[in-house]
PDB file of C-alpha atoms in Angstrom:
ATOM      1  CA  MET A   1       0.000   0.000   0.000  1.00  0.00           C
ATOM      2  CA  LYS A   2       1.343   3.388  -1.017  1.00  0.00           C
ATOM      3  CA  HIS A   3       1.455   6.151   1.607  1.00  0.00           C
ATOM      4  CA  SER A   4      -0.215   9.340   0.355  1.00  0.00           C
ATOM      5  CA  LYS A   5       1.208  12.691   1.405  1.00  0.00           C
ATOM      6  CA  ASP A   6      -0.721  15.386   3.109  1.00  0.00           C
ATOM      7  CA  PRO A   7      -1.328  18.319   0.662  1.00  0.00           C
ATOM      8  CA  PHE A   8       0.399  20.700   3.068  1.00  0.00           C
ATOM      9  CA  GLU A   9       3.470  18.473   3.311  1.00  0.00           C
ATOM     10  CA  ALA A  10       3.615  18.257  -0.480  1.00  0.00           C
ATOM     11  CA  ALA A  11       3.470  22.055  -0.805  1.00  0.00           C
ATOM     12  CA  ILE A  12       6.276  22.493   1.748  1.00  0.00           C
ATOM     13  CA  GLU A  13       8.433  19.944  -0.080  1.00  0.00           C
ATOM     14  CA  GLU A  14       7.808  21.726  -3.401  1.00  0.00           C
ATOM     15  CA  GLU A  15       8.909  25.055  -1.899  1.00  0.00           C
ATOM     16  CA  GLN A  16      12.068  23.445  -0.515  1.00  0.00           C
ATOM     17  CA  ASP A  17      12.845  21.869  -3.917  1.00  0.00           C
ATOM     18  CA  GLU A  18      12.382  25.182  -5.769  1.00  0.00           C
ATOM     19  CA  SER A  19      14.557  27.309  -3.488  1.00  0.00           C
ATOM     20  CA  PRO A  20      17.672  25.769  -1.985  1.00  0.00           C
ATOM     21  CA  PRO A  21      17.940  26.120   1.775  1.00  0.00           C
ATOM     22  CA  GLU A  22      20.074  29.032   2.903  1.00  0.00           C
ATOM     23  CA  SER A  23      22.739  27.986   5.318  1.00  0.00           C
ATOM     24  CA  PRO A  24      24.460  30.523   7.571  1.00  0.00           C
ATOM     25  CA  GLY A  25      27.928  29.561   6.349  1.00  0.00           C
ATOM     26  CA  GLY A  26      27.015  29.644   2.690  1.00  0.00           C
ATOM     27  CA  GLY A  27      27.339  26.732   0.307  1.00  0.00           C
ATOM     28  CA  GLY A  28      30.338  27.751  -1.816  1.00  0.00           C
ATOM     29  CA  ASP A  29      34.067  27.764  -1.277  1.00  0.00           C
ATOM     30  CA  ASP A  30      34.500  31.266  -2.721  1.00  0.00           C
ATOM     31  CA  GLU A  31      34.535  33.856   0.081  1.00  0.00           C
ATOM     32  CA  ASP A  32      33.450  36.737  -2.217  1.00  0.00           C
ATOM     33  CA  ASP A  33      30.465  34.722  -3.347  1.00  0.00           C
ATOM     34  CA  VAL A  34      29.359  34.239   0.288  1.00  0.00           C
ATOM     35  CA  SER A  35      29.558  37.952   1.095  1.00  0.00           C
ATOM     36  CA  VAL A  36      27.584  38.815  -2.040  1.00  0.00           C
ATOM     37  CA  ARG A  37      24.902  36.350  -1.069  1.00  0.00           C
ATOM     38  CA  ARG A  38      24.657  37.665   2.475  1.00  0.00           C
ATOM     39  CA  GLN A  39      24.483  41.355   1.597  1.00  0.00           C
ATOM     40  CA  PRO A  40      21.215  41.211  -0.370  1.00  0.00           C
ATOM     41  CA  LYS A  41      19.759  39.071   2.387  1.00  0.00           C
ATOM     42  CA  LYS A  42      20.464  41.787   4.985  1.00  0.00           C
ATOM     43  CA  PHE A  43      19.080  44.444   2.660  1.00  0.00           C
ATOM     44  CA  LYS A  44      15.957  42.419   2.041  1.00  0.00           C
ATOM     45  CA  SER A  45      15.348  41.885   5.735  1.00  0.00           C
ATOM     46  CA  SER A  46      15.600  45.611   6.587  1.00  0.00           C
ATOM     47  CA  ALA A  47      13.485  46.456   3.560  1.00  0.00           C
ATOM     48  CA  ALA A  48      10.996  43.810   4.612  1.00  0.00           C
ATOM     49  CA  VAL A  49      10.805  45.318   8.102  1.00  0.00           C
ATOM     50  CA  ALA A  50      10.247  48.797   6.672  1.00  0.00           C
ATOM     51  CA  GLU A  51       7.680  47.424   4.240  1.00  0.00           C
ATOM     52  CA  ALA A  52       5.848  45.641   7.076  1.00  0.00           C
ATOM     53  CA  LYS A  53       5.713  48.879   9.099  1.00  0.00           C
ATOM     54  CA  ASN A  54       4.422  50.808   6.080  1.00  0.00           C
ATOM     55  CA  LYS A  55       1.891  48.063   5.436  1.00  0.00           C
ATOM     56  CA  ASP A  56       0.622  48.250   9.031  1.00  0.00           C
ATOM     57  CA  GLU A  57       0.334  52.042   8.821  1.00  0.00           C
ATOM     58  CA  ASP A  58      -1.445  51.770   5.468  1.00  0.00           C
ATOM     59  CA  GLU A  59      -3.865  49.239   6.911  1.00  0.00           C
ATOM     60  CA  GLU A  60      -4.658  51.536   9.850  1.00  0.00           C
ATOM     61  CA  GLU A  61      -5.141  54.463   7.489  1.00  0.00           C
ATOM     62  CA  GLU A  62      -7.385  52.395   5.199  1.00  0.00           C
ATOM     63  CA  GLU A  63      -9.395  51.278   8.231  1.00  0.00           C
ATOM     64  CA  GLU A  64      -9.889  54.898   9.313  1.00  0.00           C
ATOM     65  CA  ASN A  65     -10.775  55.926   5.769  1.00  0.00           C
ATOM     66  CA  MET A  66     -13.236  53.072   5.500  1.00  0.00           C
ATOM     67  CA  GLU A  67     -14.944  54.157   8.709  1.00  0.00           C
ATOM     68  CA  THR A  68     -15.252  57.711   7.443  1.00  0.00           C
ATOM     69  CA  GLU A  69     -16.356  56.572   3.999  1.00  0.00           C
ATOM     70  CA  LEU A  70     -19.130  54.469   5.496  1.00  0.00           C
ATOM     71  CA  THR A  71     -20.624  57.579   7.037  1.00  0.00           C
ATOM     72  CA  LYS A  72     -20.840  59.233   3.612  1.00  0.00           C
ATOM     73  CA  TYR A  73     -23.373  56.731   2.289  1.00  0.00           C
ATOM     74  CA  PRO A  74     -26.985  57.528   3.039  1.00  0.00           C
ATOM     75  CA  THR A  75     -28.795  55.127   5.285  1.00  0.00           C
ATOM     76  CA  THR A  76     -31.883  53.397   4.022  1.00  0.00           C
ATOM     77  CA  ALA A  77     -34.528  55.848   5.111  1.00  0.00           C
ATOM     78  CA  ASP A  78     -38.193  55.156   4.779  1.00  0.00           C
ATOM     79  CA  PRO A  79     -40.030  56.894   1.900  1.00  0.00           C
ATOM     80  CA  ALA A  80     -42.352  58.806   4.240  1.00  0.00           C
ATOM     81  CA  LYS A  81     -39.391  60.523   5.889  1.00  0.00           C
ATOM     82  CA  MET A  82     -37.885  61.374   2.500  1.00  0.00           C
ATOM     83  CA  ALA A  83     -41.199  62.834   1.319  1.00  0.00           C
ATOM     84  CA  LYS A  84     -41.434  65.000   4.460  1.00  0.00           C
ATOM     85  CA  MET A  85     -37.915  66.261   3.843  1.00  0.00           C
ATOM     86  CA  GLN A  86     -38.767  67.125   0.235  1.00  0.00           C
ATOM     87  CA  VAL A  87     -41.828  69.106   1.382  1.00  0.00           C
ATOM     88  CA  ILE A  88     -39.752  71.024   3.938  1.00  0.00           C
ATOM     89  CA  LEU A  89     -36.984  71.746   1.437  1.00  0.00           C
ATOM     90  CA  SER A  90     -39.465  72.947  -1.176  1.00  0.00           C
ATOM     91  CA  GLN A  91     -40.776  75.547   1.286  1.00  0.00           C
ATOM     92  CA  PHE A  92     -37.333  77.057   1.968  1.00  0.00           C
ATOM     93  CA  THR A  93     -36.623  80.550   0.727  1.00  0.00           C
ATOM     94  CA  GLU A  94     -33.544  81.136  -1.415  1.00  0.00           C
ATOM     95  CA  ASP A  95     -31.617  82.429   1.603  1.00  0.00           C
ATOM     96  CA  GLN A  96     -32.670  79.479   3.776  1.00  0.00           C
ATOM     97  CA  MET A  97     -31.731  76.999   1.055  1.00  0.00           C
ATOM     98  CA  SER A  98     -28.308  78.603   0.716  1.00  0.00           C
ATOM     99  CA  ARG A  99     -27.740  78.351   4.494  1.00  0.00           C
ATOM    100  CA  TYR A 100     -28.986  74.732   4.516  1.00  0.00           C
ATOM    101  CA  GLU A 101     -26.610  73.771   1.691  1.00  0.00           C
ATOM    102  CA  SER A 102     -23.727  75.419   3.532  1.00  0.00           C
ATOM    103  CA  PHE A 103     -24.687  73.539   6.693  1.00  0.00           C
ATOM    104  CA  ARG A 104     -24.745  70.213   4.838  1.00  0.00           C
ATOM    105  CA  ARG A 105     -21.330  70.822   3.270  1.00  0.00           C
ATOM    106  CA  SER A 106     -19.666  72.045   6.439  1.00  0.00           C
ATOM    107  CA  ALA A 107     -17.783  69.822   8.855  1.00  0.00           C
ATOM    108  CA  PHE A 108     -15.218  70.132  11.602  1.00  0.00           C
ATOM    109  CA  GLN A 109     -11.786  68.876  10.643  1.00  0.00           C
ATOM    110  CA  LYS A 110     -11.104  65.522  12.226  1.00  0.00           C
ATOM    111  CA  GLY A 111      -7.449  66.368  12.899  1.00  0.00           C
ATOM    112  CA  ASN A 112      -8.380  69.470  14.863  1.00  0.00           C
ATOM    113  CA  MET A 113     -11.057  67.576  16.782  1.00  0.00           C
ATOM    114  CA  ARG A 114      -8.528  64.831  17.592  1.00  0.00           C
ATOM    115  CA  LYS A 115      -6.106  67.429  19.018  1.00  0.00           C
ATOM    116  CA  LEU A 116      -8.882  69.016  21.072  1.00  0.00           C
ATOM    117  CA  LEU A 117     -10.000  65.667  22.482  1.00  0.00           C
ATOM    118  CA  GLN A 118      -6.406  64.692  23.255  1.00  0.00           C
ATOM    119  CA  GLY A 119      -5.999  67.938  25.183  1.00  0.00           C
ATOM    120  CA  VAL A 120      -9.246  67.458  27.102  1.00  0.00           C
ATOM    121  CA  THR A 121      -8.865  63.760  27.911  1.00  0.00           C
ATOM    122  CA  GLY A 122      -5.093  63.577  28.171  1.00  0.00           C
ATOM    123  CA  SER A 123      -5.090  60.392  26.105  1.00  0.00           C
ATOM    124  CA  GLN A 124      -2.993  60.112  22.948  1.00  0.00           C
ATOM    125  CA  LYS A 125      -5.136  57.408  21.345  1.00  0.00           C
ATOM    126  CA  ILE A 126      -8.574  58.668  20.303  1.00  0.00           C
ATOM    127  CA  SER A 127     -10.551  56.293  18.082  1.00  0.00           C
ATOM    128  CA  MET A 128     -12.055  57.493  14.813  1.00  0.00           C
ATOM    129  CA  PRO A 129     -15.701  56.828  15.830  1.00  0.00           C
ATOM    130  CA  VAL A 130     -15.250  59.049  18.919  1.00  0.00           C
ATOM    131  CA  ILE A 131     -13.860  61.824  16.730  1.00  0.00           C
ATOM    132  CA  ILE A 132     -16.703  61.510  14.223  1.00  0.00           C
ATOM    133  CA  VAL A 133     -19.351  61.605  16.960  1.00  0.00           C
ATOM    134  CA  ASN A 134     -17.799  64.675  18.574  1.00  0.00           C
ATOM    135  CA  CYS A 135     -17.592  66.425  15.197  1.00  0.00           C
ATOM    136  CA  GLY A 136     -21.288  65.703  14.696  1.00  0.00           C
ATOM    137  CA  ILE A 137     -22.238  66.965  18.146  1.00  0.00           C
ATOM    138  CA  ALA A 138     -20.202  70.137  17.656  1.00  0.00           C
ATOM    139  CA  LYS A 139     -21.823  70.721  14.257  1.00  0.00           C
ATOM    140  CA  MET A 140     -25.301  70.312  15.738  1.00  0.00           C
ATOM    141  CA  PHE A 141     -24.474  72.720  18.563  1.00  0.00           C
ATOM    142  CA  VAL A 142     -23.186  75.349  16.138  1.00  0.00           C
ATOM    143  CA  GLY A 143     -26.318  74.816  14.021  1.00  0.00           C
ATOM    144  CA  GLU A 144     -28.548  75.428  17.061  1.00  0.00           C
ATOM    145  CA  LEU A 145     -26.508  78.485  17.959  1.00  0.00           C
ATOM    146  CA  VAL A 146     -26.841  79.969  14.462  1.00  0.00           C
ATOM    147  CA  GLU A 147     -30.549  79.111  14.243  1.00  0.00           C
ATOM    148  CA  THR A 148     -31.272  80.794  17.580  1.00  0.00           C
ATOM    149  CA  ALA A 149     -29.139  83.766  16.523  1.00  0.00           C
ATOM    150  CA  ARG A 150     -31.321  84.113  13.408  1.00  0.00           C
ATOM    151  CA  VAL A 151     -34.408  84.108  15.637  1.00  0.00           C
ATOM    152  CA  VAL A 152     -32.803  86.831  17.771  1.00  0.00           C
ATOM    153  CA  MET A 153     -32.148  88.866  14.631  1.00  0.00           C
ATOM    154  CA  GLY A 154     -35.768  88.440  13.545  1.00  0.00           C
ATOM    155  CA  GLU A 155     -37.047  89.606  16.927  1.00  0.00           C
ATOM    156  CA  ARG A 156     -34.843  92.685  16.741  1.00  0.00           C
ATOM    157  CA  LYS A 157     -35.886  93.277  13.117  1.00  0.00           C
ATOM    158  CA  GLU A 158     -32.283  93.206  11.944  1.00  0.00           C
ATOM    159  CA  THR A 159     -30.967  91.865   8.636  1.00  0.00           C
ATOM    160  CA  GLY A 160     -27.574  90.968   7.257  1.00  0.00           C
ATOM    161  CA  PRO A 161     -24.929  88.716   8.719  1.00  0.00           C
ATOM    162  CA  ILE A 162     -25.023  87.391  12.264  1.00  0.00           C
ATOM    163  CA  ARG A 163     -23.050  89.610  14.622  1.00  0.00           C
ATOM    164  CA  PRO A 164     -21.327  88.637  17.886  1.00  0.00           C
ATOM    165  CA  CYS A 165     -24.125  90.220  19.936  1.00  0.00           C
ATOM    166  CA  HIS A 166     -26.582  87.794  18.278  1.00  0.00           C
ATOM    167  CA  ILE A 167     -24.337  84.829  19.077  1.00  0.00           C
ATOM    168  CA  ARG A 168     -24.006  85.905  22.717  1.00  0.00           C
ATOM    169  CA  GLU A 169     -27.777  86.278  23.092  1.00  0.00           C
ATOM    170  CA  SER A 170     -28.290  82.934  21.361  1.00  0.00           C
ATOM    171  CA  TYR A 171     -25.829  81.258  23.733  1.00  0.00           C
ATOM    172  CA  ARG A 172     -27.562  82.834  26.733  1.00  0.00           C
ATOM    173  CA  ARG A 173     -30.970  81.506  25.566  1.00  0.00           C
ATOM    174  CA  LEU A 174     -29.623  78.025  24.860  1.00  0.00           C
ATOM    175  CA  LYS A 175     -28.049  77.983  28.310  1.00  0.00           C
ATOM    176  CA  LEU A 176     -31.400  78.905  29.892  1.00  0.00           C
ATOM    177  CA  GLU A 177     -33.094  76.105  27.939  1.00  0.00           C
ATOM    178  CA  GLY A 178     -30.503  73.631  29.240  1.00  0.00           C
ATOM    179  CA  LYS A 179     -29.016  72.901  25.804  1.00  0.00           C
ATOM    180  CA  VAL A 180     -25.515  73.951  26.850  1.00  0.00           C
ATOM    181  CA  PRO A 181     -23.696  71.369  28.986  1.00  0.00           C
ATOM    182  CA  LYS A 182     -22.786  72.524  32.471  1.00  0.00           C
ATOM    183  CA  ARG A 183     -19.236  72.372  33.748  1.00  0.00           C
ATOM    184  CA  SER A 184     -18.472  69.368  35.882  1.00  0.00           C
ATOM    185  CA  VAL A 185     -15.274  70.986  37.138  1.00  0.00           C
ATOM    186  CA  PRO A 186     -15.212  74.586  38.360  1.00  0.00           C
ATOM    187  CA  ARG A 187     -13.030  77.036  36.452  1.00  0.00           C
ATOM    188  CA  LEU A 188      -9.645  77.774  37.952  1.00  0.00           C
ATOM    189  CA  PHE A 189      -9.233  81.254  36.493  1.00  0.00           C
ATOM    190  CA  ARG A 190     -11.731  83.901  35.444  1.00  0.00           C
TER     191      ARG A 190
END
Protein backbone atom coordinates (compact mmCIF):
# COMPACT_ATOMS: atom_id res chain seq x y z
CA MET A 1 0.00 0.00 0.00
CA LYS A 2 1.34 3.39 -1.02
CA HIS A 3 1.46 6.15 1.61
CA SER A 4 -0.21 9.34 0.35
CA LYS A 5 1.21 12.69 1.41
CA ASP A 6 -0.72 15.39 3.11
CA PRO A 7 -1.33 18.32 0.66
CA PHE A 8 0.40 20.70 3.07
CA GLU A 9 3.47 18.47 3.31
CA ALA A 10 3.62 18.26 -0.48
CA ALA A 11 3.47 22.05 -0.80
CA ILE A 12 6.28 22.49 1.75
CA GLU A 13 8.43 19.94 -0.08
CA GLU A 14 7.81 21.73 -3.40
CA GLU A 15 8.91 25.05 -1.90
CA GLN A 16 12.07 23.45 -0.52
CA ASP A 17 12.84 21.87 -3.92
CA GLU A 18 12.38 25.18 -5.77
CA SER A 19 14.56 27.31 -3.49
CA PRO A 20 17.67 25.77 -1.98
CA PRO A 21 17.94 26.12 1.78
CA GLU A 22 20.07 29.03 2.90
CA SER A 23 22.74 27.99 5.32
CA PRO A 24 24.46 30.52 7.57
CA GLY A 25 27.93 29.56 6.35
CA GLY A 26 27.01 29.64 2.69
CA GLY A 27 27.34 26.73 0.31
CA GLY A 28 30.34 27.75 -1.82
CA ASP A 29 34.07 27.76 -1.28
CA ASP A 30 34.50 31.27 -2.72
CA GLU A 31 34.53 33.86 0.08
CA ASP A 32 33.45 36.74 -2.22
CA ASP A 33 30.47 34.72 -3.35
CA VAL A 34 29.36 34.24 0.29
CA SER A 35 29.56 37.95 1.10
CA VAL A 36 27.58 38.82 -2.04
CA ARG A 37 24.90 36.35 -1.07
CA ARG A 38 24.66 37.67 2.48
CA GLN A 39 24.48 41.36 1.60
CA PRO A 40 21.22 41.21 -0.37
CA LYS A 41 19.76 39.07 2.39
CA LYS A 42 20.46 41.79 4.99
CA PHE A 43 19.08 44.44 2.66
CA LYS A 44 15.96 42.42 2.04
CA SER A 45 15.35 41.88 5.74
CA SER A 46 15.60 45.61 6.59
CA ALA A 47 13.49 46.46 3.56
CA ALA A 48 11.00 43.81 4.61
CA VAL A 49 10.80 45.32 8.10
CA ALA A 50 10.25 48.80 6.67
CA GLU A 51 7.68 47.42 4.24
CA ALA A 52 5.85 45.64 7.08
CA LYS A 53 5.71 48.88 9.10
CA ASN A 54 4.42 50.81 6.08
CA LYS A 55 1.89 48.06 5.44
CA ASP A 56 0.62 48.25 9.03
CA GLU A 57 0.33 52.04 8.82
CA ASP A 58 -1.44 51.77 5.47
CA GLU A 59 -3.87 49.24 6.91
CA GLU A 60 -4.66 51.54 9.85
CA GLU A 61 -5.14 54.46 7.49
CA GLU A 62 -7.39 52.40 5.20
CA GLU A 63 -9.40 51.28 8.23
CA GLU A 64 -9.89 54.90 9.31
CA ASN A 65 -10.78 55.93 5.77
CA MET A 66 -13.24 53.07 5.50
CA GLU A 67 -14.94 54.16 8.71
CA THR A 68 -15.25 57.71 7.44
CA GLU A 69 -16.36 56.57 4.00
CA LEU A 70 -19.13 54.47 5.50
CA THR A 71 -20.62 57.58 7.04
CA LYS A 72 -20.84 59.23 3.61
CA TYR A 73 -23.37 56.73 2.29
CA PRO A 74 -26.98 57.53 3.04
CA THR A 75 -28.80 55.13 5.29
CA THR A 76 -31.88 53.40 4.02
CA ALA A 77 -34.53 55.85 5.11
CA ASP A 78 -38.19 55.16 4.78
CA PRO A 79 -40.03 56.89 1.90
CA ALA A 80 -42.35 58.81 4.24
CA LYS A 81 -39.39 60.52 5.89
CA MET A 82 -37.89 61.37 2.50
CA ALA A 83 -41.20 62.83 1.32
CA LYS A 84 -41.43 65.00 4.46
CA MET A 85 -37.92 66.26 3.84
CA GLN A 86 -38.77 67.12 0.24
CA VAL A 87 -41.83 69.11 1.38
CA ILE A 88 -39.75 71.02 3.94
CA LEU A 89 -36.98 71.75 1.44
CA SER A 90 -39.46 72.95 -1.18
CA GLN A 91 -40.78 75.55 1.29
CA PHE A 92 -37.33 77.06 1.97
CA THR A 93 -36.62 80.55 0.73
CA GLU A 94 -33.54 81.14 -1.42
CA ASP A 95 -31.62 82.43 1.60
CA GLN A 96 -32.67 79.48 3.78
CA MET A 97 -31.73 77.00 1.05
CA SER A 98 -28.31 78.60 0.72
CA ARG A 99 -27.74 78.35 4.49
CA TYR A 100 -28.99 74.73 4.52
CA GLU A 101 -26.61 73.77 1.69
CA SER A 102 -23.73 75.42 3.53
CA PHE A 103 -24.69 73.54 6.69
CA ARG A 104 -24.75 70.21 4.84
CA ARG A 105 -21.33 70.82 3.27
CA SER A 106 -19.67 72.04 6.44
CA ALA A 107 -17.78 69.82 8.85
CA PHE A 108 -15.22 70.13 11.60
CA GLN A 109 -11.79 68.88 10.64
CA LYS A 110 -11.10 65.52 12.23
CA GLY A 111 -7.45 66.37 12.90
CA ASN A 112 -8.38 69.47 14.86
CA MET A 113 -11.06 67.58 16.78
CA ARG A 114 -8.53 64.83 17.59
CA LYS A 115 -6.11 67.43 19.02
CA LEU A 116 -8.88 69.02 21.07
CA LEU A 117 -10.00 65.67 22.48
CA GLN A 118 -6.41 64.69 23.26
CA GLY A 119 -6.00 67.94 25.18
CA VAL A 120 -9.25 67.46 27.10
CA THR A 121 -8.86 63.76 27.91
CA GLY A 122 -5.09 63.58 28.17
CA SER A 123 -5.09 60.39 26.11
CA GLN A 124 -2.99 60.11 22.95
CA LYS A 125 -5.14 57.41 21.35
CA ILE A 126 -8.57 58.67 20.30
CA SER A 127 -10.55 56.29 18.08
CA MET A 128 -12.06 57.49 14.81
CA PRO A 129 -15.70 56.83 15.83
CA VAL A 130 -15.25 59.05 18.92
CA ILE A 131 -13.86 61.82 16.73
CA ILE A 132 -16.70 61.51 14.22
CA VAL A 133 -19.35 61.61 16.96
CA ASN A 134 -17.80 64.67 18.57
CA CYS A 135 -17.59 66.42 15.20
CA GLY A 136 -21.29 65.70 14.70
CA ILE A 137 -22.24 66.96 18.15
CA ALA A 138 -20.20 70.14 17.66
CA LYS A 139 -21.82 70.72 14.26
CA MET A 140 -25.30 70.31 15.74
CA PHE A 141 -24.47 72.72 18.56
CA VAL A 142 -23.19 75.35 16.14
CA GLY A 143 -26.32 74.82 14.02
CA GLU A 144 -28.55 75.43 17.06
CA LEU A 145 -26.51 78.49 17.96
CA VAL A 146 -26.84 79.97 14.46
CA GLU A 147 -30.55 79.11 14.24
CA THR A 148 -31.27 80.79 17.58
CA ALA A 149 -29.14 83.77 16.52
CA ARG A 150 -31.32 84.11 13.41
CA VAL A 151 -34.41 84.11 15.64
CA VAL A 152 -32.80 86.83 17.77
CA MET A 153 -32.15 88.87 14.63
CA GLY A 154 -35.77 88.44 13.54
CA GLU A 155 -37.05 89.61 16.93
CA ARG A 156 -34.84 92.68 16.74
CA LYS A 157 -35.89 93.28 13.12
CA GLU A 158 -32.28 93.21 11.94
CA THR A 159 -30.97 91.86 8.64
CA GLY A 160 -27.57 90.97 7.26
CA PRO A 161 -24.93 88.72 8.72
CA ILE A 162 -25.02 87.39 12.26
CA ARG A 163 -23.05 89.61 14.62
CA PRO A 164 -21.33 88.64 17.89
CA CYS A 165 -24.12 90.22 19.94
CA HIS A 166 -26.58 87.79 18.28
CA ILE A 167 -24.34 84.83 19.08
CA ARG A 168 -24.01 85.91 22.72
CA GLU A 169 -27.78 86.28 23.09
CA SER A 170 -28.29 82.93 21.36
CA TYR A 171 -25.83 81.26 23.73
CA ARG A 172 -27.56 82.83 26.73
CA ARG A 173 -30.97 81.51 25.57
CA LEU A 174 -29.62 78.03 24.86
CA LYS A 175 -28.05 77.98 28.31
CA LEU A 176 -31.40 78.90 29.89
CA GLU A 177 -33.09 76.10 27.94
CA GLY A 178 -30.50 73.63 29.24
CA LYS A 179 -29.02 72.90 25.80
CA VAL A 180 -25.52 73.95 26.85
CA PRO A 181 -23.70 71.37 28.99
CA LYS A 182 -22.79 72.52 32.47
CA ARG A 183 -19.24 72.37 33.75
CA SER A 184 -18.47 69.37 35.88
CA VAL A 185 -15.27 70.99 37.14
CA PRO A 186 -15.21 74.59 38.36
CA ARG A 187 -13.03 77.04 36.45
CA LEU A 188 -9.64 77.77 37.95
CA PHE A 189 -9.23 81.25 36.49
CA ARG A 190 -11.73 83.90 35.44
